[in-house]
PDB file of C-alpha atoms in Angstrom:
ATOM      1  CA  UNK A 182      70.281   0.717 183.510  1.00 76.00           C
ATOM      2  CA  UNK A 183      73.682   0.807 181.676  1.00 86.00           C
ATOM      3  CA  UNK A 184      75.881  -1.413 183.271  1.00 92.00           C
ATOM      4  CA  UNK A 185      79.183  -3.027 181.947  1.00 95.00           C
ATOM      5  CA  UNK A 186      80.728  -6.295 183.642  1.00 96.00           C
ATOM      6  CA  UNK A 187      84.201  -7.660 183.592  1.00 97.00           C
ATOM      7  CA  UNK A 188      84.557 -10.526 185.702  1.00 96.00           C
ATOM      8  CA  UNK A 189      88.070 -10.966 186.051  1.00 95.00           C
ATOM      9  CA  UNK A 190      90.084  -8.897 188.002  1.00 95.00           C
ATOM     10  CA  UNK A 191      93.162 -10.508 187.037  1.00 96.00           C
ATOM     11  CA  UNK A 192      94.034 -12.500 184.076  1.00 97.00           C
ATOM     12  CA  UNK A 193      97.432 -14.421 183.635  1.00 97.00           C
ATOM     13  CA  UNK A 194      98.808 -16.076 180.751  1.00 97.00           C
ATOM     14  CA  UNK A 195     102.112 -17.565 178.943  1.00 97.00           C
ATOM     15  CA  UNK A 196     103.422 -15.923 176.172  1.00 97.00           C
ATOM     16  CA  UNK A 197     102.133 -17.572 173.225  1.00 97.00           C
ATOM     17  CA  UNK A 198      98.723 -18.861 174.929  1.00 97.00           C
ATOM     18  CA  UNK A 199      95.362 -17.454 173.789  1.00 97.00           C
ATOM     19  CA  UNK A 200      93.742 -14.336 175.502  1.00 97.00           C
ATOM     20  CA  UNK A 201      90.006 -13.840 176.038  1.00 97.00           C
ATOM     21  CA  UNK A 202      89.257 -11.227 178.205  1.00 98.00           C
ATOM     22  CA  UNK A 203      85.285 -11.277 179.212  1.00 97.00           C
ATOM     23  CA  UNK A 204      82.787  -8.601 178.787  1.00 97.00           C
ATOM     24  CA  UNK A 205      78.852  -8.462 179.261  1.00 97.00           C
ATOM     25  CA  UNK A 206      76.830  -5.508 179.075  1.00 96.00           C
ATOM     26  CA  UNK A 207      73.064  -4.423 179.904  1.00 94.00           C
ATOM     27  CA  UNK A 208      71.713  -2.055 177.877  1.00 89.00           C
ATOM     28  CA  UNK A 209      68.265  -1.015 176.609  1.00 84.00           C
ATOM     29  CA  UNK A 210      69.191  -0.529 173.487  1.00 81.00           C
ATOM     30  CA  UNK A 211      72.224  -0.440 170.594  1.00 82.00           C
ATOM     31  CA  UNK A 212      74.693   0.178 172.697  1.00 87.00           C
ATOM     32  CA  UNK A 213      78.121   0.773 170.773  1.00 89.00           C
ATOM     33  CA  UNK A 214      81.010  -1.221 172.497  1.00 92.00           C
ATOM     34  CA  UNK A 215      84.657  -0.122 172.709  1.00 93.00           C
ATOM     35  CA  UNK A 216      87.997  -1.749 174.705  1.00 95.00           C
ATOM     36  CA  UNK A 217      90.210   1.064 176.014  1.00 95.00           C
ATOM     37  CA  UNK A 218      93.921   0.114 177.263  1.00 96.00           C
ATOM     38  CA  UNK A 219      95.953   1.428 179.600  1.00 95.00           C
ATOM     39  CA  UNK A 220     100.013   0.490 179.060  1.00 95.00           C
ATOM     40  CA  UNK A 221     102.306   0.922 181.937  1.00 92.00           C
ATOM     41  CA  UNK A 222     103.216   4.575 182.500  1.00 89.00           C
ATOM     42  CA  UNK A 223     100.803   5.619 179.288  1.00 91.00           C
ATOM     43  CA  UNK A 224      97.947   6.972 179.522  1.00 93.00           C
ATOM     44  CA  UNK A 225      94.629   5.396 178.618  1.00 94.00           C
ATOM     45  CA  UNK A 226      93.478   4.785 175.059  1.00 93.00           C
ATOM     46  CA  UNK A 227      91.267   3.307 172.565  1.00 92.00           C
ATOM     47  CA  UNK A 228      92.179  -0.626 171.622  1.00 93.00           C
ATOM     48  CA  UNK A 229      89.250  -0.737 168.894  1.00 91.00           C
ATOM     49  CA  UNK A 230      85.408   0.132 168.571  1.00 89.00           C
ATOM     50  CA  UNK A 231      82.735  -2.589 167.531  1.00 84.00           C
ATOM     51  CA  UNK A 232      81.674  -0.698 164.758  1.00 78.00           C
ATOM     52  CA  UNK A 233      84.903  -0.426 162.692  1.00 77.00           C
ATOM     53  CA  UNK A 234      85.211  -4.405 162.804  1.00 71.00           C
ATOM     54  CA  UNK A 235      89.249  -3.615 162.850  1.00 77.00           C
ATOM     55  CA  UNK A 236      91.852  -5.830 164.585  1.00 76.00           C
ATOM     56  CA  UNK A 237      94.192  -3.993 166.409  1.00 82.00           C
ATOM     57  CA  UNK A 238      97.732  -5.182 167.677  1.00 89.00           C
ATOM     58  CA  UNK A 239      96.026  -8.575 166.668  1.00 90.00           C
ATOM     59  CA  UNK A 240      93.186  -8.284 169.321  1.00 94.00           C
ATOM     60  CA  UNK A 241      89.323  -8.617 168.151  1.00 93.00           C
ATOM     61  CA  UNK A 242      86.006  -8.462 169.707  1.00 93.00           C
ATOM     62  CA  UNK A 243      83.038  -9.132 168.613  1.00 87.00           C
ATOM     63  CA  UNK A 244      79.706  -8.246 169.597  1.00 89.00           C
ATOM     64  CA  UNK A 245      77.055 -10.875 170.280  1.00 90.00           C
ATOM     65  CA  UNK A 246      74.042  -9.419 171.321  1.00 87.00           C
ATOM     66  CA  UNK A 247      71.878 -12.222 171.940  1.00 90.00           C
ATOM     67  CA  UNK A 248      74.331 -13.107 174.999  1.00 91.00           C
ATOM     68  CA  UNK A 249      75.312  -9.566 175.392  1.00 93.00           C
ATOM     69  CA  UNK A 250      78.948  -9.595 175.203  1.00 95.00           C
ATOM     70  CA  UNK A 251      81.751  -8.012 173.315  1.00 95.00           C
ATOM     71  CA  UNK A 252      84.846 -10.139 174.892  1.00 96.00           C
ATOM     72  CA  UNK A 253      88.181  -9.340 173.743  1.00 96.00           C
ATOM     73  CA  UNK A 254      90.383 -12.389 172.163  1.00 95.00           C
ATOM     74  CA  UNK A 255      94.065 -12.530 170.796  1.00 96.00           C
ATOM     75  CA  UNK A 256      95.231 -16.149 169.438  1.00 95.00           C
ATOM     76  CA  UNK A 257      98.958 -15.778 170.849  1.00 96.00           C
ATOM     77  CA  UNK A 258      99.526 -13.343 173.659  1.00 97.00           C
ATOM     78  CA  UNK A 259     102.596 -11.047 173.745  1.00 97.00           C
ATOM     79  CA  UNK A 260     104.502  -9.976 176.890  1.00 97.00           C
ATOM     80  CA  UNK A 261     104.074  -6.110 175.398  1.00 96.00           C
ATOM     81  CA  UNK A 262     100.136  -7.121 175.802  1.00 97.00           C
ATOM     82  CA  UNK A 263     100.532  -6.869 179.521  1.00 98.00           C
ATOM     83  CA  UNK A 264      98.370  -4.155 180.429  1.00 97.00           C
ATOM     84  CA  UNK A 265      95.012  -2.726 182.198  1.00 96.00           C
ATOM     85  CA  UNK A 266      91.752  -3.886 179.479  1.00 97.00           C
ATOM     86  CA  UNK A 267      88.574  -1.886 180.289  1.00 96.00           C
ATOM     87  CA  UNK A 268      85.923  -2.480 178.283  1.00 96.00           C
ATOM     88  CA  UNK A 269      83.128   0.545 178.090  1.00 95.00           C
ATOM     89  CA  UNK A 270      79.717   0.775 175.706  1.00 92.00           C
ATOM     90  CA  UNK A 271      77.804   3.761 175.108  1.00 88.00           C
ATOM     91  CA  UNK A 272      74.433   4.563 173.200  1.00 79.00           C
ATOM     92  CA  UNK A 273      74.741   5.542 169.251  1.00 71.00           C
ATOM     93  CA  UNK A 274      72.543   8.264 169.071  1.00 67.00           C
ATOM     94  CA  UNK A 275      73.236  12.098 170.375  1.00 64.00           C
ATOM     95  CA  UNK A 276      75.428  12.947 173.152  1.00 69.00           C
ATOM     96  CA  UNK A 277      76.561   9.525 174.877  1.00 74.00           C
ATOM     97  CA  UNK A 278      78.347   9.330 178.001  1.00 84.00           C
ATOM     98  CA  UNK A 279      80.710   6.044 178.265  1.00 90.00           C
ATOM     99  CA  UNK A 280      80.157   3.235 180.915  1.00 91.00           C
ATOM    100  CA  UNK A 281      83.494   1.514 181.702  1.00 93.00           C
ATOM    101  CA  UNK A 282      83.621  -1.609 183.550  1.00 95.00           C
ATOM    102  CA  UNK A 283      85.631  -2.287 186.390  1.00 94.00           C
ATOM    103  CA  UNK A 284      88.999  -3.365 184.453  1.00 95.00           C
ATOM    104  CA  UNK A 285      90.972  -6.983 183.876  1.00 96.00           C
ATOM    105  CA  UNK A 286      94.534  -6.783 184.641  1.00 96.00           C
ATOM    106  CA  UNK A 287      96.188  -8.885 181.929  1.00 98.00           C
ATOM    107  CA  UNK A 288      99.316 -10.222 182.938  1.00 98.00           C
ATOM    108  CA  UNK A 289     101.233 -12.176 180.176  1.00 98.00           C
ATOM    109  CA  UNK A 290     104.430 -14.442 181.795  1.00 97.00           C
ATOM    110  CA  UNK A 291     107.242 -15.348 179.342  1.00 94.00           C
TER     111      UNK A 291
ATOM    112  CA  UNK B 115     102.687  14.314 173.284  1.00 52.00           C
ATOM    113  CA  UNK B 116     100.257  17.071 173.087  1.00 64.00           C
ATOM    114  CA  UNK B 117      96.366  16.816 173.020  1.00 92.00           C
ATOM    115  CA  UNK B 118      95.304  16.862 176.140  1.00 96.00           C
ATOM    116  CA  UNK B 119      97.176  18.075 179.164  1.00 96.00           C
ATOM    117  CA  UNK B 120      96.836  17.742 182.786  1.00 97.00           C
ATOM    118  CA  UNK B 121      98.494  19.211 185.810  1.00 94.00           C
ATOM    119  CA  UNK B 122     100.059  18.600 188.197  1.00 94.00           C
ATOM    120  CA  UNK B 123     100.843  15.149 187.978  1.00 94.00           C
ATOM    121  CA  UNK B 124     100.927  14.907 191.621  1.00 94.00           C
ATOM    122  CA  UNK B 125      99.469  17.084 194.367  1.00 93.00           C
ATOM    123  CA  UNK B 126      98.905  16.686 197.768  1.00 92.00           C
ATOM    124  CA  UNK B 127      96.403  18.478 199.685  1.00 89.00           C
ATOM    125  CA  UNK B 128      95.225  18.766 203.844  1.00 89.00           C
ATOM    126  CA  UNK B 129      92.565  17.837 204.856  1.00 87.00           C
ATOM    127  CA  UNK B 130      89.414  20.699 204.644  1.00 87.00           C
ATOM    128  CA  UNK B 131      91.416  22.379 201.575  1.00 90.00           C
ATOM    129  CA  UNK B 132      89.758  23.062 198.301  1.00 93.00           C
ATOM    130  CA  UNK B 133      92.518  21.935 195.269  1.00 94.00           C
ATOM    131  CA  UNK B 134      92.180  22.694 191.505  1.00 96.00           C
ATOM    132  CA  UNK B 135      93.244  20.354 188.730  1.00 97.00           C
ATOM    133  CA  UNK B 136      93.882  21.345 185.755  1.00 97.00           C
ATOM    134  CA  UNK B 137      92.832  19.804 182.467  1.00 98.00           C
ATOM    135  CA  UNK B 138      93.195  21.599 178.919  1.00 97.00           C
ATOM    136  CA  UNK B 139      92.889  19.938 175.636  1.00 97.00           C
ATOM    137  CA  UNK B 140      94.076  21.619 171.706  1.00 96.00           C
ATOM    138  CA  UNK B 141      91.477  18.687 170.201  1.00 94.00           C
ATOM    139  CA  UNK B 142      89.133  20.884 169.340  1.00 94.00           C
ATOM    140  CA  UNK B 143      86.765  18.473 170.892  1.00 93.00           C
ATOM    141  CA  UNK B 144      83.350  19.944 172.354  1.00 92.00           C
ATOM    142  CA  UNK B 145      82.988  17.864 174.988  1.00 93.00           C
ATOM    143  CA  UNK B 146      84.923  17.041 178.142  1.00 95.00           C
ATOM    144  CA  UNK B 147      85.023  14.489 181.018  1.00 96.00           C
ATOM    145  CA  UNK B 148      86.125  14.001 184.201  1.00 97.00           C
ATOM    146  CA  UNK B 149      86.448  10.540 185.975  1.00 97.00           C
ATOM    147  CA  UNK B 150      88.340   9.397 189.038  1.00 96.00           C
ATOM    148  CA  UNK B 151      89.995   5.726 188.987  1.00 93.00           C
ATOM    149  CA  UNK B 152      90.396   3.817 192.128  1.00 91.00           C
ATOM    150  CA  UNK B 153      91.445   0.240 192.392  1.00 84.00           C
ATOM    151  CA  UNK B 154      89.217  -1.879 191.023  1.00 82.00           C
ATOM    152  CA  UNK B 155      86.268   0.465 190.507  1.00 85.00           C
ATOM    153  CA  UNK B 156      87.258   1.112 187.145  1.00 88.00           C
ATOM    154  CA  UNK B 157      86.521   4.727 185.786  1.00 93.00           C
ATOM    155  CA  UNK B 158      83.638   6.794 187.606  1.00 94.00           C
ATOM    156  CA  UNK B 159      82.382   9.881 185.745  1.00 94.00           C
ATOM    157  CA  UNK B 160      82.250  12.945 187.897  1.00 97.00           C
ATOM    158  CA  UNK B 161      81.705  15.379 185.302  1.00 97.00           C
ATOM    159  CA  UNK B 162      81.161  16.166 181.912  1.00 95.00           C
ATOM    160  CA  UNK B 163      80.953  19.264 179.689  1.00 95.00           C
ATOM    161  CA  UNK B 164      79.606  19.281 175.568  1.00 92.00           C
ATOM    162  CA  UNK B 165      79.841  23.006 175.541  1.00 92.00           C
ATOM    163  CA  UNK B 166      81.039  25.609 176.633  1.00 94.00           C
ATOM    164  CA  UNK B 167      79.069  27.228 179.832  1.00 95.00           C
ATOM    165  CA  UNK B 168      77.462  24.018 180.253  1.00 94.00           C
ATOM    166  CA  UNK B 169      77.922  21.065 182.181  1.00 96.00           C
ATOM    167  CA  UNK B 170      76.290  18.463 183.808  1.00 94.00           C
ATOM    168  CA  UNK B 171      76.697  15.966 186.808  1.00 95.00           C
ATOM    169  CA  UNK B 172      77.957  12.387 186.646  1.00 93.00           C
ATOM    170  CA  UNK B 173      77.726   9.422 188.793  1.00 91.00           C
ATOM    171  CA  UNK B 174      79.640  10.630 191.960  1.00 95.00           C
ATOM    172  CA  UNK B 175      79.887  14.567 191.338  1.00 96.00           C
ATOM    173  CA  UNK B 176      79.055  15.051 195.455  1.00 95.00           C
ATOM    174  CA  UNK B 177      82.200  17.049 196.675  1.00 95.00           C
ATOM    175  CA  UNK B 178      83.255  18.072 193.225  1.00 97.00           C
ATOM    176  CA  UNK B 179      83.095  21.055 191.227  1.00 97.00           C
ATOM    177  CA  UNK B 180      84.013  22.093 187.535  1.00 98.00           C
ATOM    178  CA  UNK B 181      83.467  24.974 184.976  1.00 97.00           C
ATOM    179  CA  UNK B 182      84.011  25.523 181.322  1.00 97.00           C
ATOM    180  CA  UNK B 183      84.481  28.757 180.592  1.00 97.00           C
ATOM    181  CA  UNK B 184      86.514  28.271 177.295  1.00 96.00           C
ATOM    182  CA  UNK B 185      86.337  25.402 175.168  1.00 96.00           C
ATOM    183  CA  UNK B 186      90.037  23.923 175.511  1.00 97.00           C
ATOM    184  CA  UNK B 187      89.947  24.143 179.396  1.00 97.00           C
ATOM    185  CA  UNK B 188      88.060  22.317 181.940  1.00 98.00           C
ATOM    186  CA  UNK B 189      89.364  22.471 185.436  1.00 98.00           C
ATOM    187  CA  UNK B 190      88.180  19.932 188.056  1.00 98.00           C
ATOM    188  CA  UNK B 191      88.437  21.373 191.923  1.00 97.00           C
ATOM    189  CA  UNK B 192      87.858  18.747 194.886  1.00 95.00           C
ATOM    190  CA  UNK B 193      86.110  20.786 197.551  1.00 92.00           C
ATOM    191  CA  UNK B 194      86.169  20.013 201.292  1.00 87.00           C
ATOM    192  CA  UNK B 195      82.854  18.433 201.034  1.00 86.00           C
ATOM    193  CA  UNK B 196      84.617  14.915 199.023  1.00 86.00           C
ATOM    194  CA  UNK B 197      84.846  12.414 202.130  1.00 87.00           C
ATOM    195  CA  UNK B 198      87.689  10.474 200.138  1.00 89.00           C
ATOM    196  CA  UNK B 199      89.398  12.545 197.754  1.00 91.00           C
ATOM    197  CA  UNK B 200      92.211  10.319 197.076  1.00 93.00           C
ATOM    198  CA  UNK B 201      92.279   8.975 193.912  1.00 94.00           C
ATOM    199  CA  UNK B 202      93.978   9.250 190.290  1.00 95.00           C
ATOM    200  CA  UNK B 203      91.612  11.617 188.041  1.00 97.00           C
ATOM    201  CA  UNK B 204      91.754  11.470 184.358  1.00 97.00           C
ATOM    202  CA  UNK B 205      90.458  13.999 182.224  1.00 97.00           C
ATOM    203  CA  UNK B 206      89.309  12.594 178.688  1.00 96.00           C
ATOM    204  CA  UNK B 207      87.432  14.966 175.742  1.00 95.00           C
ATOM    205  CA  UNK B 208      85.528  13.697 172.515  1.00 92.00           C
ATOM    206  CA  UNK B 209      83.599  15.010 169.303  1.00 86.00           C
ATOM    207  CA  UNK B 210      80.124  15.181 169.783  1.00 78.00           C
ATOM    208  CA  UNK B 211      78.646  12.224 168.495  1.00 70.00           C
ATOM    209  CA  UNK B 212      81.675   9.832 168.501  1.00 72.00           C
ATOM    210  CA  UNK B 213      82.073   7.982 170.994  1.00 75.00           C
ATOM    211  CA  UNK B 214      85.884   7.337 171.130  1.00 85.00           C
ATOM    212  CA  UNK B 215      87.400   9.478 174.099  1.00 91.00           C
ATOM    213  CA  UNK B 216      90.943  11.138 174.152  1.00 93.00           C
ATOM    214  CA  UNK B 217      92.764  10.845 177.639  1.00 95.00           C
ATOM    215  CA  UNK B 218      94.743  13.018 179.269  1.00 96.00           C
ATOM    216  CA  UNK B 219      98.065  11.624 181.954  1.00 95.00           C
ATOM    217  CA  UNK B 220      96.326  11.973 184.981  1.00 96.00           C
ATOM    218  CA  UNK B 221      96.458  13.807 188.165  1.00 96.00           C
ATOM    219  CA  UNK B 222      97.530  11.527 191.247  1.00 95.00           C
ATOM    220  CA  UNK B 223      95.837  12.753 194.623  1.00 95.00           C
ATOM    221  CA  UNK B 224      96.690  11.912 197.733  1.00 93.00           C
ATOM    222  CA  UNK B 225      95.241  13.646 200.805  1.00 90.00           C
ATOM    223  CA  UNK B 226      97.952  14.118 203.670  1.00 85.00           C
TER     224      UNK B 226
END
């Protein structure tokens, strides 16, 4: 089954501290990984896709299949960063539906 | 910002009536979702379309209805038969074969 854990409901940091927000997956299969954000008052959107290997707003993830994670990291949090993470996988081949996880509230304190 | 629109942004409904939300999208995009988000559940997919006259069931479609009768619209209406219909509902739509979805705003529904 396709199933996408985020153990943390609820992450808070200092501005300036390091960010790793924790994602595991099951999946039979290679499963494409993505982190969608959702911004106060915005509406939800991508944050970047495994297979583009970009960093975006200085976040990265990288996916590690033999532990079956794709956790998101930034090296100095932000106070714009504060925002709702969910992380979501899907297959690569034909139609794919997305499985989001439950969501990590990242709260970042000045 | 264009893309993909949804209305209302908030409607409330009695209990027992059917309600329509509206989702429409100028993406181009084949395909088209439906998910509800409730506190820490994360996103549930109720429905999704890839073309037009076709769609298929998602993890909680009970109580739920859609249809896709043009390619930019794909209305979602919460029937009776949804024991908790209060929720926010996004609508999202994508190319075929890319996984990257585009969200719409939302519809907040709240059950009186």
């Amino acid at each position: 089954a396709q199933r996408v854990t985020q153990p943390e409901k609820l992450l808070s940091v200092f501005k300036g501290a390091p960010v790793e927000l924790k994602c595991n997956y099951s999946y039979s299969g290679s499963p494409e990984l993505f982190w969608y954000v959702q911004y106060s008052r915005q509406r939800l959107q991508l944050l970047l896709r495994h297979i583009s290997r970009e960093s975006i707003k200085g976040f990265t993830a990288d996916l590690n299949k033999g532990e079956t994670s794709f956790h998101l990291k930034k090296p100095f949090a932000q106070e714009e960063d504060s925002a709702m993470y969910y992380c979501a996988l899907s297959g690569r081949s034909g139609f794919q539906k997305l499985v989001f996880g439950t969501g990590t509230r990242l709260l970042v304190s000045p | 910002d264009g893309g993909i629109t949804q209305s209302p942004k908030y409607l409330f409904r009695k209990e027992g009536q059917n309600v329509t939300l509206s989702c429409e999208q100028n993406l181009n995009h084949d395909a088209m979702y439906w998910y509800r988000q409730d506190p820490g559940q994360g996103l549930r997919l109720i429905y999704y379309s890839q073309i037009v006259n076709d769609f298929q069931k998602g993890d909680i479609a009970e109580g739920y209805s859609v249809s896709r009768e043009k390619k930019e619209s794909f209305p979602l209406t919460v029937t009776s038969a949804q024991k908790n219909p209060t929720a926010f509902y996004l609508c999202a739509s994508s190319n075929l074969g890319n996984g990257e979805q585009f969200f719409g705003p939302g519809t907040r529904l709240t059950v009186l």
